[in-house]
PDB file of C-alpha atoms in Angstrom:
ATOM      1  CA  MET A   1     -26.589 -22.471-129.136  1.00  0.00           C
ATOM      2  CA  GLY A   2     -25.555 -24.695-126.234  1.00  0.00           C
ATOM      3  CA  ASP A   3     -24.609 -28.329-125.849  1.00  0.00           C
ATOM      4  CA  HIS A   4     -26.235 -30.599-123.264  1.00  0.00           C
ATOM      5  CA  ALA A   5     -27.053 -34.291-123.014  1.00  0.00           C
ATOM      6  CA  LEU A   6     -29.840 -36.555-121.855  1.00  0.00           C
ATOM      7  CA  PRO A   7     -28.361 -38.813-119.145  1.00  0.00           C
ATOM      8  CA  GLY A   8     -28.439 -42.553-119.614  1.00  0.00           C
ATOM      9  CA  THR A   9     -26.542 -45.285-121.435  1.00  0.00           C
ATOM     10  CA  PRO A  10     -25.415 -43.954-123.762  1.00  0.00           C
ATOM     11  CA  PRO A  11     -26.019 -40.255-123.073  1.00  0.00           C
ATOM     12  CA  VAL A  12     -27.775 -38.463-125.946  1.00  0.00           C
ATOM     13  CA  PRO A  13     -26.089 -35.181-127.008  1.00  0.00           C
ATOM     14  CA  LEU A  14     -28.525 -32.279-127.319  1.00  0.00           C
ATOM     15  CA  ARG A  15     -27.984 -29.000-129.144  1.00  0.00           C
ATOM     16  CA  LEU A  16     -30.073 -26.230-127.576  1.00  0.00           C
ATOM     17  CA  ARG A  17     -31.202 -23.409-129.833  1.00  0.00           C
ATOM     18  CA  LYS A  18     -33.046 -20.348-128.508  1.00  0.00           C
ATOM     19  CA  SER A  19     -35.075 -18.726-131.286  1.00  0.00           C
ATOM     20  CA  ALA A  20     -36.948 -15.434-131.407  1.00  0.00           C
ATOM     21  CA  ARG A  21     -39.152 -16.921-134.133  1.00  0.00           C
ATOM     22  CA  ALA A  22     -40.074 -20.119-132.295  1.00  0.00           C
ATOM     23  CA  ARG A  23     -43.556 -20.208-130.793  1.00  0.00           C
ATOM     24  CA  ARG A  24     -43.198 -23.503-128.964  1.00  0.00           C
ATOM     25  CA  ILE A  25     -40.573 -26.011-127.841  1.00  0.00           C
ATOM     26  CA  SER A  26     -39.678 -28.459-130.595  1.00  0.00           C
ATOM     27  CA  LEU A  27     -37.306 -31.362-131.186  1.00  0.00           C
ATOM     28  CA  ARG A  28     -35.655 -32.195-134.478  1.00  0.00           C
ATOM     29  CA  ILE A  29     -33.537 -35.268-135.228  1.00  0.00           C
ATOM     30  CA  SER A  30     -31.434 -34.982-138.368  1.00  0.00           C
ATOM     31  CA  GLN A  31     -32.125 -37.799-140.822  1.00  0.00           C
ATOM     32  CA  LEU A  32     -28.538 -37.472-142.021  1.00  0.00           C
ATOM     33  CA  ASP A  33     -26.335 -37.545-138.932  1.00  0.00           C
ATOM     34  CA  GLY A  34     -28.723 -38.153-136.028  1.00  0.00           C
ATOM     35  CA  ARG A  35     -28.050 -34.788-134.411  1.00  0.00           C
ATOM     36  CA  VAL A  36     -30.780 -33.889-131.886  1.00  0.00           C
ATOM     37  CA  THR A  37     -31.676 -30.167-131.790  1.00  0.00           C
ATOM     38  CA  LEU A  38     -33.968 -28.708-129.150  1.00  0.00           C
ATOM     39  CA  THR A  39     -35.431 -25.334-130.182  1.00  0.00           C
ATOM     40  CA  TYR A  40     -37.337 -23.114-127.753  1.00  0.00           C
ATOM     41  CA  PRO A  41     -38.751 -19.544-127.659  1.00  0.00           C
ATOM     42  CA  GLN A  42     -36.882 -16.630-126.122  1.00  0.00           C
ATOM     43  CA  GLY A  43     -39.195 -16.406-123.124  1.00  0.00           C
ATOM     44  CA  VAL A  44     -38.934 -20.081-122.153  1.00  0.00           C
ATOM     45  CA  PRO A  45     -36.316 -21.021-119.510  1.00  0.00           C
ATOM     46  CA  GLU A  46     -33.639 -23.473-120.590  1.00  0.00           C
ATOM     47  CA  ALA A  47     -34.625 -25.808-117.752  1.00  0.00           C
ATOM     48  CA  GLU A  48     -38.164 -26.018-119.115  1.00  0.00           C
ATOM     49  CA  ALA A  49     -36.859 -26.904-122.566  1.00  0.00           C
ATOM     50  CA  LEU A  50     -34.631 -29.641-121.111  1.00  0.00           C
ATOM     51  CA  SER A  51     -37.568 -30.995-119.131  1.00  0.00           C
ATOM     52  CA  PHE A  52     -39.550 -31.234-122.370  1.00  0.00           C
ATOM     53  CA  ALA A  53     -36.700 -33.200-123.971  1.00  0.00           C
ATOM     54  CA  ARG A  54     -36.671 -35.630-121.048  1.00  0.00           C
ATOM     55  CA  THR A  55     -40.367 -36.390-121.590  1.00  0.00           C
ATOM     56  CA  LYS A  56     -39.506 -37.341-125.192  1.00  0.00           C
ATOM     57  CA  GLU A  57     -36.455 -39.449-124.317  1.00  0.00           C
ATOM     58  CA  GLU A  58     -38.008 -42.797-125.252  1.00  0.00           C
ATOM     59  CA  TRP A  59     -39.047 -41.443-128.670  1.00  0.00           C
ATOM     60  CA  ILE A  60     -35.585 -39.920-129.239  1.00  0.00           C
ATOM     61  CA  ARG A  61     -33.728 -43.124-128.363  1.00  0.00           C
ATOM     62  CA  GLN A  62     -35.999 -45.283-130.533  1.00  0.00           C
ATOM     63  CA  HIS A  63     -35.521 -42.948-133.478  1.00  0.00           C
ATOM     64  CA  LEU A  64     -31.738 -43.072-133.062  1.00  0.00           C
ATOM     65  CA  LEU A  65     -31.794 -46.879-132.818  1.00  0.00           C
ATOM     66  CA  ASP A  66     -33.653 -47.057-136.118  1.00  0.00           C
ATOM     67  CA  ARG A  67     -30.877 -45.174-137.939  1.00  0.00           C
ATOM     68  CA  PRO A  68     -28.511 -47.291-140.093  1.00  0.00           C
ATOM     69  CA  ASP A  69     -25.156 -48.197-138.535  1.00  0.00           C
ATOM     70  CA  PRO A  70     -21.998 -46.721-140.100  1.00  0.00           C
ATOM     71  CA  ALA A  71     -20.469 -48.991-142.757  1.00  0.00           C
ATOM     72  CA  VAL A  72     -16.699 -48.900-143.256  1.00  0.00           C
ATOM     73  CA  VAL A  73     -15.723 -49.084-146.928  1.00  0.00           C
ATOM     74  CA  GLN A  74     -13.264 -51.955-147.412  1.00  0.00           C
ATOM     75  CA  PHE A  75     -12.623 -55.061-149.513  1.00  0.00           C
ATOM     76  CA  GLY A  76     -15.351 -57.670-149.226  1.00  0.00           C
ATOM     77  CA  GLN A  77     -17.997 -55.110-148.314  1.00  0.00           C
ATOM     78  CA  SER A  78     -20.728 -53.985-150.724  1.00  0.00           C
ATOM     79  CA  ILE A  79     -21.752 -50.459-151.630  1.00  0.00           C
ATOM     80  CA  PRO A  80     -24.553 -49.220-153.890  1.00  0.00           C
ATOM     81  CA  ILE A  81     -23.368 -47.369-157.003  1.00  0.00           C
ATOM     82  CA  GLU A  82     -26.221 -45.907-159.053  1.00  0.00           C
ATOM     83  CA  GLY A  83     -28.489 -47.980-156.851  1.00  0.00           C
ATOM     84  CA  ILE A  84     -26.829 -51.307-157.714  1.00  0.00           C
ATOM     85  CA  GLU A  85     -25.088 -53.195-154.909  1.00  0.00           C
ATOM     86  CA  ARG A  86     -21.431 -53.743-155.870  1.00  0.00           C
ATOM     87  CA  ARG A  87     -18.936 -55.832-153.935  1.00  0.00           C
ATOM     88  CA  ILE A  88     -15.584 -54.091-153.414  1.00  0.00           C
ATOM     89  CA  VAL A  89     -12.752 -56.289-154.754  1.00  0.00           C
ATOM     90  CA  PRO A  90      -9.024 -55.715-155.431  1.00  0.00           C
ATOM     91  CA  ALA A  91      -8.180 -54.487-158.933  1.00  0.00           C
ATOM     92  CA  SER A  92      -5.335 -55.942-160.971  1.00  0.00           C
ATOM     93  CA  GLY A  93      -4.535 -52.594-162.595  1.00  0.00           C
ATOM     94  CA  ARG A  94      -4.285 -48.984-161.444  1.00  0.00           C
ATOM     95  CA  ARG A  95      -7.843 -47.892-162.210  1.00  0.00           C
ATOM     96  CA  VAL A  96     -11.143 -48.280-160.417  1.00  0.00           C
ATOM     97  CA  LEU A  97     -13.482 -50.342-162.614  1.00  0.00           C
ATOM     98  CA  LEU A  98     -17.191 -51.164-162.450  1.00  0.00           C
ATOM     99  CA  ARG A  99     -17.790 -54.800-163.435  1.00  0.00           C
ATOM    100  CA  GLY A 100     -21.398 -55.862-163.116  1.00  0.00           C
ATOM    101  CA  ASP A 101     -22.058 -56.406-159.429  1.00  0.00           C
ATOM    102  CA  GLU A 102     -18.437 -55.611-158.473  1.00  0.00           C
ATOM    103  CA  VAL A 103     -16.285 -52.504-158.196  1.00  0.00           C
ATOM    104  CA  ALA A 104     -12.576 -53.238-158.527  1.00  0.00           C
ATOM    105  CA  VAL A 105     -10.301 -50.858-156.607  1.00  0.00           C
ATOM    106  CA  PRO A 106      -6.457 -50.800-156.569  1.00  0.00           C
ATOM    107  CA  GLU A 107      -5.024 -51.873-153.215  1.00  0.00           C
ATOM    108  CA  GLY A 108      -3.615 -49.214-150.908  1.00  0.00           C
ATOM    109  CA  ALA A 109      -5.791 -46.337-149.660  1.00  0.00           C
ATOM    110  CA  GLU A 110      -8.685 -48.071-151.406  1.00  0.00           C
ATOM    111  CA  ALA A 111     -11.389 -46.198-149.488  1.00  0.00           C
ATOM    112  CA  ARG A 112     -10.007 -42.848-150.613  1.00  0.00           C
ATOM    113  CA  ARG A 113      -9.482 -44.103-154.168  1.00  0.00           C
ATOM    114  CA  LEU A 114     -13.067 -45.306-154.344  1.00  0.00           C
ATOM    115  CA  ALA A 115     -14.360 -41.999-152.941  1.00  0.00           C
ATOM    116  CA  ARG A 116     -12.401 -40.092-155.595  1.00  0.00           C
ATOM    117  CA  PHE A 117     -13.841 -42.335-158.327  1.00  0.00           C
ATOM    118  CA  LEU A 118     -17.381 -41.879-157.032  1.00  0.00           C
ATOM    119  CA  LYS A 119     -17.005 -38.085-156.937  1.00  0.00           C
ATOM    120  CA  GLU A 120     -15.832 -38.064-160.555  1.00  0.00           C
ATOM    121  CA  LEU A 121     -18.674 -40.366-161.607  1.00  0.00           C
ATOM    122  CA  ALA A 122     -21.188 -38.186-159.760  1.00  0.00           C
ATOM    123  CA  ARG A 123     -19.866 -35.064-161.479  1.00  0.00           C
ATOM    124  CA  ASP A 124     -20.155 -36.736-164.884  1.00  0.00           C
ATOM    125  CA  ARG A 125     -23.735 -37.933-164.299  1.00  0.00           C
ATOM    126  CA  LEU A 126     -24.905 -34.666-162.721  1.00  0.00           C
ATOM    127  CA  THR A 127     -23.311 -32.499-165.404  1.00  0.00           C
ATOM    128  CA  GLY A 128     -25.071 -34.506-168.116  1.00  0.00           C
ATOM    129  CA  ALA A 129     -28.412 -34.273-166.314  1.00  0.00           C
ATOM    130  CA  CYS A 130     -28.100 -30.557-165.536  1.00  0.00           C
ATOM    131  CA  ASP A 131     -27.067 -29.732-169.108  1.00  0.00           C
ATOM    132  CA  GLU A 132     -30.145 -31.554-170.397  1.00  0.00           C
ATOM    133  CA  TYR A 133     -32.596 -29.940-167.988  1.00  0.00           C
ATOM    134  CA  ALA A 134     -31.108 -26.445-168.347  1.00  0.00           C
ATOM    135  CA  GLU A 135     -31.462 -26.697-172.124  1.00  0.00           C
ATOM    136  CA  MET A 136     -35.108 -27.735-171.723  1.00  0.00           C
ATOM    137  CA  LEU A 137     -35.716 -24.575-169.667  1.00  0.00           C
ATOM    138  CA  GLY A 138     -33.665 -22.342-171.943  1.00  0.00           C
ATOM    139  CA  ARG A 139     -31.439 -21.330-169.029  1.00  0.00           C
ATOM    140  CA  SER A 140     -27.784 -21.820-168.154  1.00  0.00           C
ATOM    141  CA  TYR A 141     -25.971 -22.337-164.870  1.00  0.00           C
ATOM    142  CA  SER A 142     -22.687 -20.694-163.931  1.00  0.00           C
ATOM    143  CA  SER A 143     -20.939 -23.546-162.121  1.00  0.00           C
ATOM    144  CA  LEU A 144     -21.381 -27.052-160.733  1.00  0.00           C
ATOM    145  CA  THR A 145     -19.615 -28.101-157.556  1.00  0.00           C
ATOM    146  CA  MET A 146     -19.548 -31.346-155.573  1.00  0.00           C
ATOM    147  CA  ARG A 147     -19.490 -31.557-151.773  1.00  0.00           C
ATOM    148  CA  ASP A 148     -20.202 -34.084-149.040  1.00  0.00           C
ATOM    149  CA  THR A 149     -23.050 -32.057-147.576  1.00  0.00           C
ATOM    150  CA  ARG A 150     -25.079 -33.428-144.673  1.00  0.00           C
ATOM    151  CA  SER A 151     -27.918 -30.911-144.585  1.00  0.00           C
ATOM    152  CA  ARG A 152     -29.064 -30.916-148.216  1.00  0.00           C
ATOM    153  CA  TRP A 153     -28.707 -32.884-151.448  1.00  0.00           C
ATOM    154  CA  GLY A 154     -28.282 -29.856-153.659  1.00  0.00           C
ATOM    155  CA  SER A 155     -28.636 -26.104-153.918  1.00  0.00           C
ATOM    156  CA  CYS A 156     -28.827 -23.329-156.488  1.00  0.00           C
ATOM    157  CA  SER A 157     -27.459 -19.863-155.784  1.00  0.00           C
ATOM    158  CA  SER A 158     -28.925 -16.613-157.071  1.00  0.00           C
ATOM    159  CA  ALA A 159     -25.910 -16.403-159.391  1.00  0.00           C
ATOM    160  CA  GLY A 160     -26.797 -19.757-160.983  1.00  0.00           C
ATOM    161  CA  GLY A 161     -24.224 -21.862-159.155  1.00  0.00           C
ATOM    162  CA  LEU A 162     -25.317 -25.463-158.636  1.00  0.00           C
ATOM    163  CA  MET A 163     -24.038 -27.589-155.753  1.00  0.00           C
ATOM    164  CA  PHE A 164     -24.719 -31.284-155.164  1.00  0.00           C
ATOM    165  CA  SER A 165     -23.825 -33.987-152.690  1.00  0.00           C
ATOM    166  CA  TRP A 166     -21.620 -36.485-154.513  1.00  0.00           C
ATOM    167  CA  ARG A 167     -23.283 -39.259-152.479  1.00  0.00           C
ATOM    168  CA  LEU A 168     -26.210 -39.033-154.903  1.00  0.00           C
ATOM    169  CA  ILE A 169     -24.174 -41.411-157.088  1.00  0.00           C
ATOM    170  CA  LEU A 170     -24.986 -44.125-154.533  1.00  0.00           C
ATOM    171  CA  ALA A 171     -28.725 -43.705-155.130  1.00  0.00           C
ATOM    172  CA  PRO A 172     -30.676 -45.089-158.110  1.00  0.00           C
ATOM    173  CA  SER A 173     -30.141 -43.042-161.269  1.00  0.00           C
ATOM    174  CA  GLU A 174     -33.641 -41.567-161.242  1.00  0.00           C
ATOM    175  CA  ILE A 175     -33.006 -40.098-157.765  1.00  0.00           C
ATOM    176  CA  LEU A 176     -29.883 -38.279-158.966  1.00  0.00           C
ATOM    177  CA  HIS A 177     -31.805 -37.009-161.986  1.00  0.00           C
ATOM    178  CA  TYR A 178     -34.669 -35.784-159.810  1.00  0.00           C
ATOM    179  CA  VAL A 179     -32.305 -33.745-157.601  1.00  0.00           C
ATOM    180  CA  ALA A 180     -30.629 -32.327-160.722  1.00  0.00           C
ATOM    181  CA  ALA A 181     -34.025 -31.291-162.120  1.00  0.00           C
ATOM    182  CA  HIS A 182     -35.014 -29.811-158.751  1.00  0.00           C
ATOM    183  CA  GLU A 183     -31.973 -27.556-158.571  1.00  0.00           C
ATOM    184  CA  VAL A 184     -32.046 -26.580-162.257  1.00  0.00           C
ATOM    185  CA  ALA A 185     -35.699 -25.570-161.846  1.00  0.00           C
ATOM    186  CA  HIS A 186     -34.481 -22.985-159.331  1.00  0.00           C
ATOM    187  CA  LEU A 187     -32.823 -21.173-162.243  1.00  0.00           C
ATOM    188  CA  VAL A 188     -36.391 -20.162-163.135  1.00  0.00           C
ATOM    189  CA  GLU A 189     -38.095 -20.116-159.738  1.00  0.00           C
ATOM    190  CA  MET A 190     -35.946 -19.373-156.653  1.00  0.00           C
ATOM    191  CA  ASN A 191     -38.604 -20.691-154.282  1.00  0.00           C
ATOM    192  CA  HIS A 192     -40.727 -23.767-153.639  1.00  0.00           C
ATOM    193  CA  SER A 193     -43.985 -22.362-154.967  1.00  0.00           C
ATOM    194  CA  ALA A 194     -46.510 -24.202-157.114  1.00  0.00           C
ATOM    195  CA  ALA A 195     -44.840 -22.556-160.103  1.00  0.00           C
ATOM    196  CA  PHE A 196     -41.507 -24.084-159.087  1.00  0.00           C
ATOM    197  CA  TRP A 197     -42.904 -27.610-158.766  1.00  0.00           C
ATOM    198  CA  ALA A 198     -44.585 -27.169-162.153  1.00  0.00           C
ATOM    199  CA  GLN A 199     -41.141 -26.522-163.664  1.00  0.00           C
ATOM    200  CA  VAL A 200     -39.743 -29.647-161.990  1.00  0.00           C
ATOM    201  CA  GLU A 201     -42.597 -31.723-163.394  1.00  0.00           C
ATOM    202  CA  ARG A 202     -42.191 -30.145-166.814  1.00  0.00           C
ATOM    203  CA  ILE A 203     -38.558 -31.224-167.207  1.00  0.00           C
ATOM    204  CA  PHE A 204     -38.509 -34.395-165.088  1.00  0.00           C
ATOM    205  CA  GLY A 205     -42.060 -35.713-164.986  1.00  0.00           C
ATOM    206  CA  ASP A 206     -43.840 -36.982-161.895  1.00  0.00           C
ATOM    207  CA  TYR A 207     -41.255 -36.540-159.128  1.00  0.00           C
ATOM    208  CA  ARG A 208     -43.259 -37.715-156.119  1.00  0.00           C
ATOM    209  CA  ASP A 209     -41.826 -41.245-155.869  1.00  0.00           C
ATOM    210  CA  GLN A 210     -38.251 -39.913-156.080  1.00  0.00           C
ATOM    211  CA  ARG A 211     -38.919 -37.226-153.482  1.00  0.00           C
ATOM    212  CA  ARG A 212     -40.409 -39.860-151.163  1.00  0.00           C
ATOM    213  CA  TRP A 213     -37.453 -42.214-151.737  1.00  0.00           C
ATOM    214  CA  LEU A 214     -34.993 -39.532-150.633  1.00  0.00           C
ATOM    215  CA  ARG A 215     -37.031 -38.774-147.526  1.00  0.00           C
ATOM    216  CA  ASP A 216     -37.261 -42.453-146.573  1.00  0.00           C
ATOM    217  CA  ASN A 217     -33.831 -43.712-147.684  1.00  0.00           C
ATOM    218  CA  GLY A 218     -31.530 -40.717-147.986  1.00  0.00           C
ATOM    219  CA  ALA A 219     -29.954 -41.191-144.557  1.00  0.00           C
ATOM    220  CA  GLN A 220     -28.616 -44.585-145.676  1.00  0.00           C
ATOM    221  CA  LEU A 221     -26.388 -42.888-148.250  1.00  0.00           C
ATOM    222  CA  HIS A 222     -24.497 -41.249-145.375  1.00  0.00           C
ATOM    223  CA  GLN A 223     -23.721 -44.487-143.536  1.00  0.00           C
ATOM    224  CA  TYR A 224     -20.700 -45.280-145.751  1.00  0.00           C
ATOM    225  CA  ARG A 225     -17.407 -44.085-144.279  1.00  0.00           C
ATOM    226  CA  PHE A 226     -14.468 -43.457-146.580  1.00  0.00           C
ATOM    227  CA  ASP A 227     -12.046 -42.116-143.948  1.00  0.00           C
ATOM    228  CA  THR A 228     -11.160 -45.447-142.290  1.00  0.00           C
ATOM    229  CA  GLY A 229     -10.977 -49.131-143.069  1.00  0.00           C
ATOM    230  CA  ALA A 230      -8.415 -51.174-145.000  1.00  0.00           C
ATOM    231  CA  SER A 231      -6.705 -48.253-146.649  1.00  0.00           C
TER     232      SER A 231
END
């Protein structure tokens, strides 16, 4: 895999990927971080693949412009928690507190404190949801871990280990529950067959609106930066 760029202002970084399985040249722009990947078959010259990317430059740049701008987490800013916009305000005590349309955070490294609180809240909500859905299926999972993944919202290993992006706590509650049901259903069906989706519907109900919401709005959950700001 090589790194190139489309010239211009600003230049657009390109990741080139030669694939023995690819049958044609294709472009993919990550909904999560905006990474542009150019995939091409083994027999196609790199120059031809780059030429293809140049013909798609206008489409690439427009797509990148439509992505949400990064939002630094700091006092006075708002952030969605369980889908509800909350204004970040200083706390009088030592704990992070949810108060209606506010989240109160102790001063000093507030971005990191808020991130830690959100991870704990996500673990609590996801554990409750996964316990409920696993019981409905008569199955059990071996572990539940939280990460800040950028390629997927959750996963289920063959050993029954569940992994979730803690940023799901920013989405409406029904979105978090849908992802929990999706991964728990893999305890029964380790695929995305019709049988798998039947299990999701059995324990969650009609999931189509939630699946569509993630596709259309999921990238926005990654715009919040907890590594900088007034901290």
